[in-house]
PDB file of C-alpha atoms and ligand atoms in Angstrom:
ATOM      1  CA  UNK A   1      53.925  87.676-142.159  1.00  0.00           C
ATOM      2  CA  UNK A   2      58.204  87.656-140.853  1.00  0.00           C
ATOM      3  CA  UNK A   3      57.967  89.072-137.307  1.00  0.00           C
ATOM      4  CA  UNK A   4      59.379  92.032-136.359  1.00  0.00           C
ATOM      5  CA  UNK A   5      62.662  92.483-133.658  1.00  0.00           C
ATOM      6  CA  UNK A   6      61.689  96.135-131.803  1.00  0.00           C
ATOM      7  CA  UNK A   7      65.255  97.498-132.383  1.00  0.00           C
ATOM      8  CA  UNK A   8      64.637  99.350-128.867  1.00  0.00           C
ATOM      9  CA  UNK A   9      67.254  99.284-125.924  1.00  0.00           C
ATOM     10  CA  UNK A  10      65.316  99.487-123.168  1.00  0.00           C
ATOM     11  CA  UNK A  11      65.404  97.366-120.623  1.00  0.00           C
ATOM     12  CA  UNK A  12      62.329  95.069-120.818  1.00  0.00           C
ATOM     13  CA  UNK A  13      60.807  96.347-117.625  1.00  0.00           C
ATOM     14  CA  UNK A  14      61.608  99.454-116.387  1.00  0.00           C
ATOM     15  CA  UNK A  15      58.445  98.601-112.916  1.00  0.00           C
ATOM     16  CA  UNK A  16      59.651  97.072-110.404  1.00  0.00           C
ATOM     17  CA  UNK A  17      56.738  94.958-108.792  1.00  0.00           C
ATOM     18  CA  UNK A  18      55.968  95.778-104.851  1.00  0.00           C
ATOM     19  CA  UNK A  19      57.943  92.075-104.173  1.00  0.00           C
ATOM     20  CA  UNK A  20      61.022  93.059-105.973  1.00  0.00           C
ATOM     21  CA  UNK A  21      61.107  96.714-104.388  1.00  0.00           C
ATOM     22  CA  UNK A  22      61.187  95.478-101.407  1.00  0.00           C
ATOM     23  CA  UNK A  23      63.354  92.692-101.332  1.00  0.00           C
ATOM     24  CA  UNK A  24      65.712  95.924-103.493  1.00  0.00           C
ATOM     25  CA  UNK A  25      65.021  98.162-100.232  1.00  0.00           C
ATOM     26  CA  UNK A  26      65.457  96.075 -97.373  1.00  0.00           C
ATOM     27  CA  UNK A  27      68.187  94.377 -98.416  1.00  0.00           C
ATOM     28  CA  UNK A  28      69.965  98.238 -99.451  1.00  0.00           C
ATOM     29  CA  UNK A  29      69.615  99.457 -95.795  1.00  0.00           C
ATOM     30  CA  UNK A  30      70.802  95.292 -94.512  1.00  0.00           C
ATOM     31  CA  UNK A  31      73.774  95.556 -96.613  1.00  0.00           C
ATOM     32  CA  UNK A  32      73.853  98.601 -95.937  1.00  0.00           C
ATOM     33  CA  UNK A  33      73.940  97.618 -92.340  1.00  0.00           C
ATOM     34  CA  UNK A  34      76.622  94.772 -92.506  1.00  0.00           C
ATOM     35  CA  UNK A  35      78.844  97.662 -93.763  1.00  0.00           C
ATOM     36  CA  UNK A  36      77.962  99.829 -91.209  1.00  0.00           C
ATOM     37  CA  UNK A  37      79.205  96.586 -88.114  1.00  0.00           C
ATOM     38  CA  UNK A  38      81.794  96.357 -90.628  1.00  0.00           C
ATOM     39  CA  UNK A  39      82.947 100.244 -90.107  1.00  0.00           C
ATOM     40  CA  UNK A  40      82.562 100.042 -86.171  1.00  0.00           C
ATOM     41  CA  UNK A  41      83.954  96.751 -85.656  1.00  0.00           C
ATOM     42  CA  UNK A  42      87.484  97.473 -87.466  1.00  0.00           C
ATOM     43  CA  UNK A  43      87.635 101.399 -87.912  1.00  0.00           C
ATOM     44  CA  UNK A  44      85.503 103.459 -85.349  1.00  0.00           C
ATOM     45  CA  UNK A  45      85.286 101.178 -81.663  1.00  0.00           C
ATOM     46  CA  UNK A  46      88.945  98.947 -82.813  1.00  0.00           C
ATOM     47  CA  UNK A  47      88.910  97.444 -79.692  1.00  0.00           C
ATOM     48  CA  UNK A  48      91.738  95.426 -80.193  1.00  0.00           C
ATOM     49  CA  UNK A  49      94.155  99.280 -79.845  1.00  0.00           C
ATOM     50  CA  UNK A  50      91.790 100.384 -77.042  1.00  0.00           C
ATOM     51  CA  UNK A  51      93.372  97.226 -75.021  1.00  0.00           C
ATOM     52  CA  UNK A  52      96.524 100.454 -73.671  1.00  0.00           C
ATOM     53  CA  UNK A  53      93.528 103.105 -73.029  1.00  0.00           C
ATOM     54  CA  UNK A  54      91.496  99.586 -71.166  1.00  0.00           C
ATOM     55  CA  UNK A  55      95.147  99.696 -69.189  1.00  0.00           C
ATOM     56  CA  UNK A  56      96.328 103.189 -68.763  1.00  0.00           C
ATOM     57  CA  UNK A  57      92.431 104.191 -66.956  1.00  0.00           C
ATOM     58  CA  UNK A  58      92.507 101.387 -64.834  1.00  0.00           C
ATOM     59  CA  UNK A  59      96.160 102.076 -64.092  1.00  0.00           C
ATOM     60  CA  UNK A  60      95.474 105.347 -62.909  1.00  0.00           C
ATOM     61  CA  UNK A  61      92.786 103.403 -59.906  1.00  0.00           C
ATOM     62  CA  UNK A  62      95.748 102.032 -58.874  1.00  0.00           C
ATOM     63  CA  UNK A  63      94.635  98.314 -60.492  1.00  0.00           C
ATOM     64  CA  UNK A  64      97.456  96.872 -63.197  1.00  0.00           C
ATOM     65  CA  UNK A  65      95.676  95.286 -66.204  1.00  0.00           C
ATOM     66  CA  UNK A  66      97.676  92.843 -67.864  1.00  0.00           C
ATOM     67  CA  UNK A  67      97.417  92.570 -71.618  1.00  0.00           C
ATOM     68  CA  UNK A  68      95.244  88.886 -71.232  1.00  0.00           C
ATOM     69  CA  UNK A  69      92.953  90.860 -68.633  1.00  0.00           C
ATOM     70  CA  UNK A  70      92.092  94.283 -71.098  1.00  0.00           C
ATOM     71  CA  UNK A  71      92.264  92.069 -74.096  1.00  0.00           C
ATOM     72  CA  UNK A  72      89.395  89.880 -72.357  1.00  0.00           C
ATOM     73  CA  UNK A  73      87.324  93.610 -71.958  1.00  0.00           C
ATOM     74  CA  UNK A  74      87.698  94.881 -75.239  1.00  0.00           C
ATOM     75  CA  UNK A  75      86.619  91.764 -76.312  1.00  0.00           C
ATOM     76  CA  UNK A  76      83.098  92.397 -74.791  1.00  0.00           C
ATOM     77  CA  UNK A  77      82.503  95.364 -76.725  1.00  0.00           C
ATOM     78  CA  UNK A  78      83.872  93.549 -80.766  1.00  0.00           C
ATOM     79  CA  UNK A  79      81.301  90.223 -79.339  1.00  0.00           C
ATOM     80  CA  UNK A  80      77.996  92.624 -79.309  1.00  0.00           C
ATOM     81  CA  UNK A  81      79.250  94.310 -82.735  1.00  0.00           C
ATOM     82  CA  UNK A  82      79.428  91.113 -84.024  1.00  0.00           C
ATOM     83  CA  UNK A  83      75.623  89.668 -82.653  1.00  0.00           C
ATOM     84  CA  UNK A  84      74.140  92.814 -84.552  1.00  0.00           C
ATOM     85  CA  UNK A  85      76.241  91.736 -87.474  1.00  0.00           C
ATOM     86  CA  UNK A  86      74.792  87.787 -86.993  1.00  0.00           C
ATOM     87  CA  UNK A  87      70.949  90.154 -86.659  1.00  0.00           C
ATOM     88  CA  UNK A  88      71.501  91.278 -89.909  1.00  0.00           C
ATOM     89  CA  UNK A  89      73.043  88.838 -91.089  1.00  0.00           C
ATOM     90  CA  UNK A  90      70.174  86.540 -90.549  1.00  0.00           C
ATOM     91  CA  UNK A  91      67.219  89.513 -92.167  1.00  0.00           C
ATOM     92  CA  UNK A  92      69.905  89.240 -95.250  1.00  0.00           C
ATOM     93  CA  UNK A  93      69.165  85.379 -95.293  1.00  0.00           C
ATOM     94  CA  UNK A  94      65.473  85.560 -95.327  1.00  0.00           C
ATOM     95  CA  UNK A  95      65.546  88.989 -97.943  1.00  0.00           C
ATOM     96  CA  UNK A  96      68.002  85.911-100.052  1.00  0.00           C
ATOM     97  CA  UNK A  97      65.106  83.695 -99.698  1.00  0.00           C
ATOM     98  CA  UNK A  98      62.857  85.750-100.522  1.00  0.00           C
ATOM     99  CA  UNK A  99      64.957  86.627-103.909  1.00  0.00           C
ATOM    100  CA  UNK A 100      65.382  82.836-104.830  1.00  0.00           C
ATOM    101  CA  UNK A 101      61.745  82.254-104.262  1.00  0.00           C
ATOM    102  CA  UNK A 102      60.584  85.217-106.321  1.00  0.00           C
ATOM    103  CA  UNK A 103      63.460  83.595-109.157  1.00  0.00           C
ATOM    104  CA  UNK A 104      62.479  80.559-109.388  1.00  0.00           C
ATOM    105  CA  UNK A 105      58.507  81.074-108.435  1.00  0.00           C
ATOM    106  CA  UNK A 106      58.036  84.291-109.459  1.00  0.00           C
ATOM    107  CA  UNK A 107      56.204  86.368-112.355  1.00  0.00           C
ATOM    108  CA  UNK A 108      58.671  86.536-115.204  1.00  0.00           C
ATOM    109  CA  UNK A 109      58.856  90.095-114.609  1.00  0.00           C
ATOM    110  CA  UNK A 110      60.347  89.352-110.839  1.00  0.00           C
ATOM    111  CA  UNK A 111      62.930  87.444-112.902  1.00  0.00           C
ATOM    112  CA  UNK A 112      66.638  88.502-112.463  1.00  0.00           C
ATOM    113  CA  UNK A 113      66.969  86.275-115.537  1.00  0.00           C
ATOM    114  CA  UNK A 114      64.965  86.187-117.717  1.00  0.00           C
ATOM    115  CA  UNK A 115      65.457  90.500-117.925  1.00  0.00           C
ATOM    116  CA  UNK A 116      69.076  90.129-118.397  1.00  0.00           C
ATOM    117  CA  UNK A 117      69.069  87.518-121.220  1.00  0.00           C
ATOM    118  CA  UNK A 118      66.457  89.514-122.910  1.00  0.00           C
ATOM    119  CA  UNK A 119      68.632  92.342-122.414  1.00  0.00           C
ATOM    120  CA  UNK A 120      71.673  90.476-124.126  1.00  0.00           C
ATOM    121  CA  UNK A 121      69.415  89.119-127.104  1.00  0.00           C
ATOM    122  CA  UNK A 122      68.500  92.823-127.905  1.00  0.00           C
ATOM    123  CA  UNK A 123      72.492  94.339-127.391  1.00  0.00           C
ATOM    124  CA  UNK A 124      73.301  90.566-130.355  1.00  0.00           C
ATOM    125  CA  UNK A 125      70.029  91.825-132.793  1.00  0.00           C
ATOM    126  CA  UNK A 126      70.864  95.963-132.413  1.00  0.00           C
ATOM    127  CA  UNK A 127      71.689  97.341-135.063  1.00  0.00           C
ATOM    128  CA  UNK A 128      75.395  99.095-135.329  1.00  0.00           C
ATOM    129  CA  UNK A 129      73.772 102.404-134.722  1.00  0.00           C
ATOM    130  CA  UNK A 130      72.393 100.969-131.002  1.00  0.00           C
ATOM    131  CA  UNK A 131      74.630  99.224-130.366  1.00  0.00           C
ATOM    132  CA  UNK A 132      76.647 101.275-127.616  1.00  0.00           C
ATOM    133  CA  UNK A 133      73.489 101.965-125.868  1.00  0.00           C
ATOM    134  CA  UNK A 134      71.714  98.664-126.274  1.00  0.00           C
ATOM    135  CA  UNK A 135      75.584  97.713-123.954  1.00  0.00           C
ATOM    136  CA  UNK A 136      75.513 100.007-121.505  1.00  0.00           C
ATOM    137  CA  UNK A 137      72.030  98.413-120.421  1.00  0.00           C
ATOM    138  CA  UNK A 138      73.844  94.710-121.245  1.00  0.00           C
ATOM    139  CA  UNK A 139      76.557  96.153-118.446  1.00  0.00           C
ATOM    140  CA  UNK A 140      74.257  97.516-115.779  1.00  0.00           C
ATOM    141  CA  UNK A 141      72.361  93.923-115.531  1.00  0.00           C
ATOM    142  CA  UNK A 142      75.949  92.556-115.958  1.00  0.00           C
ATOM    143  CA  UNK A 143      76.645  93.963-112.568  1.00  0.00           C
ATOM    144  CA  UNK A 144      73.380  93.339-110.915  1.00  0.00           C
ATOM    145  CA  UNK A 145      74.270  89.633-112.057  1.00  0.00           C
ATOM    146  CA  UNK A 146      77.485  90.197-110.109  1.00  0.00           C
ATOM    147  CA  UNK A 147      76.157  91.621-107.706  1.00  0.00           C
ATOM    148  CA  UNK A 148      74.091  88.569-107.212  1.00  0.00           C
ATOM    149  CA  UNK A 149      76.466  86.306-107.337  1.00  0.00           C
ATOM    150  CA  UNK A 150      78.812  88.107-104.762  1.00  0.00           C
ATOM    151  CA  UNK A 151      75.492  88.068-102.287  1.00  0.00           C
ATOM    152  CA  UNK A 152      75.545  84.867-102.357  1.00  0.00           C
ATOM    153  CA  UNK A 153      78.747  84.179-100.890  1.00  0.00           C
ATOM    154  CA  UNK A 154      78.176  86.734 -98.606  1.00  0.00           C
ATOM    155  CA  UNK A 155      75.228  84.626 -97.512  1.00  0.00           C
ATOM    156  CA  UNK A 156      77.131  80.994 -97.179  1.00  0.00           C
ATOM    157  CA  UNK A 157      79.882  82.211 -95.765  1.00  0.00           C
ATOM    158  CA  UNK A 158      77.937  84.260 -93.507  1.00  0.00           C
ATOM    159  CA  UNK A 159      76.077  81.194 -92.380  1.00  0.00           C
ATOM    160  CA  UNK A 160      79.580  78.743 -92.526  1.00  0.00           C
ATOM    161  CA  UNK A 161      81.229  81.469 -89.877  1.00  0.00           C
ATOM    162  CA  UNK A 162      78.245  81.340 -87.448  1.00  0.00           C
ATOM    163  CA  UNK A 163      78.718  77.549 -87.517  1.00  0.00           C
ATOM    164  CA  UNK A 164      82.199  77.692 -87.358  1.00  0.00           C
ATOM    165  CA  UNK A 165      82.628  76.346 -84.042  1.00  0.00           C
ATOM    166  CA  UNK A 166      80.232  73.642 -83.760  1.00  0.00           C
ATOM    167  CA  UNK A 167      80.824  71.504 -86.408  1.00  0.00           C
ATOM    168  CA  UNK A 168      84.645  69.648 -86.233  1.00  0.00           C
ATOM    169  CA  UNK A 169      84.835  70.598 -90.358  1.00  0.00           C
ATOM    170  CA  UNK A 170      83.690  73.941 -90.112  1.00  0.00           C
ATOM    171  CA  UNK A 171      86.188  74.870 -88.003  1.00  0.00           C
ATOM    172  CA  UNK A 172      89.182  73.420 -90.700  1.00  0.00           C
ATOM    173  CA  UNK A 173      88.408  76.240 -93.176  1.00  0.00           C
ATOM    174  CA  UNK A 174      86.596  78.524 -90.715  1.00  0.00           C
ATOM    175  CA  UNK A 175      90.166  80.682 -91.992  1.00  0.00           C
ATOM    176  CA  UNK A 176      89.623  80.466 -95.197  1.00  0.00           C
ATOM    177  CA  UNK A 177      85.933  80.935 -94.990  1.00  0.00           C
ATOM    178  CA  UNK A 178      86.769  84.560 -93.044  1.00  0.00           C
ATOM    179  CA  UNK A 179      89.044  85.407 -95.961  1.00  0.00           C
ATOM    180  CA  UNK A 180      86.211  85.106 -98.752  1.00  0.00           C
ATOM    181  CA  UNK A 181      83.545  87.319 -96.681  1.00  0.00           C
ATOM    182  CA  UNK A 182      86.374  89.210 -96.254  1.00  0.00           C
ATOM    183  CA  UNK A 183      86.653  89.938 -99.269  1.00  0.00           C
ATOM    184  CA  UNK A 184      83.501  89.496-101.455  1.00  0.00           C
ATOM    185  CA  UNK A 185      83.361  92.771 -99.002  1.00  0.00           C
ATOM    186  CA  UNK A 186      85.218  94.441-101.137  1.00  0.00           C
ATOM    187  CA  UNK A 187      82.978  93.664-104.823  1.00  0.00           C
ATOM    188  CA  UNK A 188      80.187  94.522-102.939  1.00  0.00           C
ATOM    189  CA  UNK A 189      81.599  98.163-101.518  1.00  0.00           C
ATOM    190  CA  UNK A 190      82.458  97.963-105.354  1.00  0.00           C
ATOM    191  CA  UNK A 191      78.678  96.661-106.582  1.00  0.00           C
ATOM    192  CA  UNK A 192      77.557  99.501-104.384  1.00  0.00           C
ATOM    193  CA  UNK A 193      79.338 103.088-105.263  1.00  0.00           C
ATOM    194  CA  UNK A 194      79.326 102.010-108.757  1.00  0.00           C
ATOM    195  CA  UNK A 195      75.645 101.053-108.532  1.00  0.00           C
ATOM    196  CA  UNK A 196      74.542 104.486-106.621  1.00  0.00           C
ATOM    197  CA  UNK A 197      76.471 106.720-108.681  1.00  0.00           C
ATOM    198  CA  UNK A 198      74.814 104.770-111.915  1.00  0.00           C
ATOM    199  CA  UNK A 199      72.362 105.386-111.179  1.00  0.00           C
ATOM    200  CA  UNK A 200      71.661 108.629-110.230  1.00  0.00           C
ATOM    201  CA  UNK A 201      73.686 109.361-112.704  1.00  0.00           C
ATOM    202  CA  UNK A 202      70.489 107.714-115.286  1.00  0.00           C
ATOM    203  CA  UNK A 203      67.824 109.309-113.172  1.00  0.00           C
ATOM    204  CA  UNK A 204      69.548 112.984-113.898  1.00  0.00           C
ATOM    205  CA  UNK A 205      70.421 112.442-117.291  1.00  0.00           C
ATOM    206  CA  UNK A 206      68.138 110.159-119.527  1.00  0.00           C
ATOM    207  CA  UNK A 207      65.939 108.136-117.492  1.00  0.00           C
ATOM    208  CA  UNK A 208      64.470 110.746-114.996  1.00  0.00           C
ATOM    209  CA  UNK A 209      61.133 108.864-112.519  1.00  0.00           C
ATOM    210  CA  UNK A 210      63.895 105.938-112.467  1.00  0.00           C
ATOM    211  CA  UNK A 211      64.568 105.976-108.892  1.00  0.00           C
ATOM    212  CA  UNK A 212      61.036 106.956-107.771  1.00  0.00           C
ATOM    213  CA  UNK A 213      60.149 104.074-110.364  1.00  0.00           C
ATOM    214  CA  UNK A 214      61.810 101.888-107.751  1.00  0.00           C
ATOM    215  CA  UNK A 215      60.287 103.588-104.682  1.00  0.00           C
ATOM    216  CA  UNK A 216      57.326 103.567-106.778  1.00  0.00           C
ATOM    217  CA  UNK A 217      56.473 101.114-108.824  1.00  0.00           C
ATOM    218  CA  UNK A 218      55.465 101.948-111.915  1.00  0.00           C
ATOM    219  CA  UNK A 219      55.180 104.371-113.559  1.00  0.00           C
ATOM    220  CA  UNK A 220      52.399 106.363-114.681  1.00  0.00           C
ATOM    221  CA  UNK A 221      51.428 105.550-118.636  1.00  0.00           C
ATOM    222  CA  UNK A 222      51.146 108.182-121.210  1.00  0.00           C
TER     223      UNK A 222
HETATM  224  C1  LIG B 301      73.437  98.741-100.976  1.00  0.00           C
HETATM  225  C2  LIG B 301      72.654  99.603-101.452  1.00  0.00           C
HETATM  226  C3  LIG B 301      71.738  98.624-102.603  1.00  0.00           C
HETATM  227  C4  LIG B 301      71.996  97.538-103.106  1.00  0.00           C
HETATM  228  C5  LIG B 301      72.774  95.756-102.663  1.00  0.00           C
HETATM  229  C6  LIG B 301      71.409  97.416-104.695  1.00  0.00           C
HETATM  230  C7  LIG B 301      71.194  96.507-104.986  1.00  0.00           C
HETATM  231  C8  LIG B 301      69.983  96.933-106.610  1.00  0.00           C
HETATM  232  C9  LIG B 301      69.853  95.412-107.737  1.00  0.00           C
HETATM  233  C10 LIG B 301      70.458  94.287-106.928  1.00  0.00           C
HETATM  234  C11 LIG B 301      69.551  96.196-108.854  1.00  0.00           C
HETATM  235  C12 LIG B 301      68.672  94.913-109.757  1.00  0.00           C
HETATM  236  C13 LIG B 301      67.226  94.669-109.363  1.00  0.00           C
HETATM  237  C14 LIG B 301      66.703  93.754-110.502  1.00  0.00           C
HETATM  238  O1  LIG B 301      66.610  93.975-111.060  1.00  0.00           O
HETATM  239  O2  LIG B 301      66.532  91.806-110.156  1.00  0.00           O
HETATM  240  C15 LIG B 301      69.394  97.910-108.364  1.00  0.00           C
HETATM  241  C16 LIG B 301      68.439  97.751-108.964  1.00  0.00           C
HETATM  242  C17 LIG B 301      67.820  99.166-108.727  1.00  0.00           C
HETATM  243  N1  LIG B 301      68.355 100.220-108.172  1.00  0.00           N
HETATM  244 FE1  LIG B 301      69.272  99.762-106.241  1.00  0.00          FE
HETATM  245  N2  LIG B 301      70.586  98.861-104.504  1.00  0.00           N
HETATM  246  C18 LIG B 301      71.316  99.336-103.901  1.00  0.00           C
HETATM  247  C19 LIG B 301      71.418 100.707-102.992  1.00  0.00           C
HETATM  248  C20 LIG B 301      70.418 101.902-104.378  1.00  0.00           C
HETATM  249  C21 LIG B 301      69.877 102.602-103.835  1.00  0.00           C
HETATM  250  C22 LIG B 301      70.152 103.524-102.885  1.00  0.00           C
HETATM  251  C23 LIG B 301      69.659 103.342-105.055  1.00  0.00           C
HETATM  252  C24 LIG B 301      68.851 104.847-104.852  1.00  0.00           C
HETATM  253  C25 LIG B 301      69.530 106.279-105.244  1.00  0.00           C
HETATM  254  C26 LIG B 301      68.975 102.695-105.719  1.00  0.00           C
HETATM  255  C27 LIG B 301      67.884 102.363-106.713  1.00  0.00           C
HETATM  256  C28 LIG B 301      67.708 101.551-108.049  1.00  0.00           C
HETATM  257  C29 LIG B 301      67.047 101.651-109.354  1.00  0.00           C
HETATM  258  C30 LIG B 301      66.230 102.575-109.586  1.00  0.00           C
HETATM  259  C31 LIG B 301      66.556 100.475-109.392  1.00  0.00           C
HETATM  260  C32 LIG B 301      66.646  99.961-110.720  1.00  0.00           C
HETATM  261  C33 LIG B 301      67.921 100.024-112.418  1.00  0.00           C
HETATM  262  C34 LIG B 301      67.357  99.255-113.226  1.00  0.00           C
HETATM  263  O3  LIG B 301      66.790  99.498-113.705  1.00  0.00           O
HETATM  264  O4  LIG B 301      68.662  99.182-114.059  1.00  0.00           O
HETATM  265  N3  LIG B 301      69.757 101.342-105.206  1.00  0.00           N
HETATM  266  N4  LIG B 301      69.428  97.732-106.875  1.00  0.00           N
HETATM  267  C1  LIG B 302      77.359  92.461 -97.127  1.00  0.00           C
HETATM  268  C2  LIG B 302      76.618  91.457 -96.236  1.00  0.00           C
HETATM  269  C3  LIG B 302      77.742  91.662 -95.628  1.00  0.00           C
HETATM  270  C4  LIG B 302      79.195  92.247 -94.800  1.00  0.00           C
HETATM  271  C5  LIG B 302      80.182  93.569 -96.113  1.00  0.00           C
HETATM  272  C6  LIG B 302      79.917  91.896 -94.202  1.00  0.00           C
HETATM  273  C7  LIG B 302      80.950  91.605 -93.319  1.00  0.00           C
HETATM  274  C8  LIG B 302      81.795  90.828 -92.240  1.00  0.00           C
HETATM  275  C9  LIG B 302      83.422  91.198 -91.616  1.00  0.00           C
HETATM  276  C10 LIG B 302      84.455  92.282 -92.842  1.00  0.00           C
HETATM  277  C11 LIG B 302      83.804  89.963 -91.632  1.00  0.00           C
HETATM  278  C12 LIG B 302      85.025  89.859 -90.924  1.00  0.00           C
HETATM  279  C13 LIG B 302      85.685  88.831 -91.866  1.00  0.00           C
HETATM  280  C14 LIG B 302      87.101  88.704 -90.560  1.00  0.00           C
HETATM  281  O1  LIG B 302      87.132  87.708 -89.787  1.00  0.00           O
HETATM  282  O2  LIG B 302      87.898  88.993 -91.689  1.00  0.00           O
HETATM  283  C15 LIG B 302      82.838  89.292 -91.357  1.00  0.00           C
HETATM  284  C16 LIG B 302      82.233  88.237 -90.280  1.00  0.00           C
HETATM  285  C17 LIG B 302      81.209  87.897 -90.197  1.00  0.00           C
HETATM  286  N1  LIG B 302      80.100  87.778 -90.781  1.00  0.00           N
HETATM  287 FE1  LIG B 302      79.985  88.866 -91.924  1.00  0.00          FE
HETATM  288  N2  LIG B 302      79.373  90.042 -94.226  1.00  0.00           N
HETATM  289  C18 LIG B 302      77.892  90.084 -94.255  1.00  0.00           C
HETATM  290  C19 LIG B 302      77.181  89.639 -94.438  1.00  0.00           C
HETATM  291  C20 LIG B 302      76.587  88.289 -93.594  1.00  0.00           C
HETATM  292  C21 LIG B 302      75.549  87.232 -93.638  1.00  0.00           C
HETATM  293  C22 LIG B 302      74.290  87.241 -94.480  1.00  0.00           C
HETATM  294  C23 LIG B 302      75.898  86.852 -92.519  1.00  0.00           C
HETATM  295  C24 LIG B 302      75.891  85.917 -91.927  1.00  0.00           C
HETATM  296  C25 LIG B 302      74.549  85.243 -93.028  1.00  0.00           C
HETATM  297  C26 LIG B 302      77.806  86.932 -91.647  1.00  0.00           C
HETATM  298  C27 LIG B 302      78.328  86.096 -90.105  1.00  0.00           C
HETATM  299  C28 LIG B 302      79.341  87.144 -90.156  1.00  0.00           C
HETATM  300  C29 LIG B 302      79.671  85.784 -88.610  1.00  0.00           C
HETATM  301  C30 LIG B 302      78.883  84.962 -88.802  1.00  0.00           C
HETATM  302  C31 LIG B 302      80.937  86.576 -88.456  1.00  0.00           C
HETATM  303  C32 LIG B 302      82.095  86.627 -87.277  1.00  0.00           C
HETATM  304  C33 LIG B 302      82.154  87.368 -86.590  1.00  0.00           C
HETATM  305  C34 LIG B 302      82.712  86.892 -85.764  1.00  0.00           C
HETATM  306  O3  LIG B 302      84.125  86.826 -85.692  1.00  0.00           O
HETATM  307  O4  LIG B 302      82.521  87.096 -84.335  1.00  0.00           O
HETATM  308  N3  LIG B 302      78.070  87.675 -92.797  1.00  0.00           N
HETATM  309  N4  LIG B 302      81.493  90.363 -92.125  1.00  0.00           N
END
């Protein structure tokens, strides 16, 4: 008997096991918290621009602060925010290690690479009429592949930044590492927007229950 290929464009696994769901919501929270620390650091607190305000406030008390003295005070604020960025960073590293562990040792349902290859195979074999739908599924999985690569860059460069003043070699490359870390944030922001819009759109149109499957696990079989 010749084996038949199901012309479906469904992703191979639409149910998400507990470890993957734990990773997903934990990472979403931590990535959001990391973005919030940057929002506070660069926009809301923006300690550098607070230097004149510190000087003016102290001048009212008849204390003349030099720019250098004011900077050392505002520095305390930004250091506090960076401390939180690093705590969240370590938590994100721990979840990253969990995700790599699931990828290497977990069952095939939890392996992203297996799902990506399956979706690519279905796209290749899809009849012309289903090509466009299969292409959308492949695009979605492609954005996840990109996100995993951004996350890898973020985790590696973040760890290098933590130790940048302790190792001479890391000190010599710290500016480049900072730039890569900084730039990758914009890529992650891009993913965030595309992902949330895409998932909500799919939920409201053709894939009802998608978000609850990512919350509660496998959908009840009909
Ligand atoms: C920073 C925030 C987020 C990040 C980094 C993120 C990341 C990811 C990644 C990498 C996947 C693929 C998992 C895999 O197959 O290995 C995924 C899937 C998914 N995410 Fe998110 N996510 C975020 C926020 C959200 C939010 C806010 C929602 C709900 C509104 C959501 C709902 C989903 C759903 C339903 C899937 C499964 C989609 C599918 O099967 O194609 N995510 N997410
Ligand atoms: C989505 C995740 C993350 C985002 C959006 C993010 C964003 C940023 C940005 C924009 C900066 C400023 C870079 C510059 O100086 O131009 C920064 C600095 C830094 N990040 Fe991250 N980061 C993330 C994850 C991580 C992780 C996982 C770690 C640690 C493992 C980490 C550790 C650091 C450190 C140590 C600094 C330097 C702080 C300082 O100047 O004292 N980051 N991050």
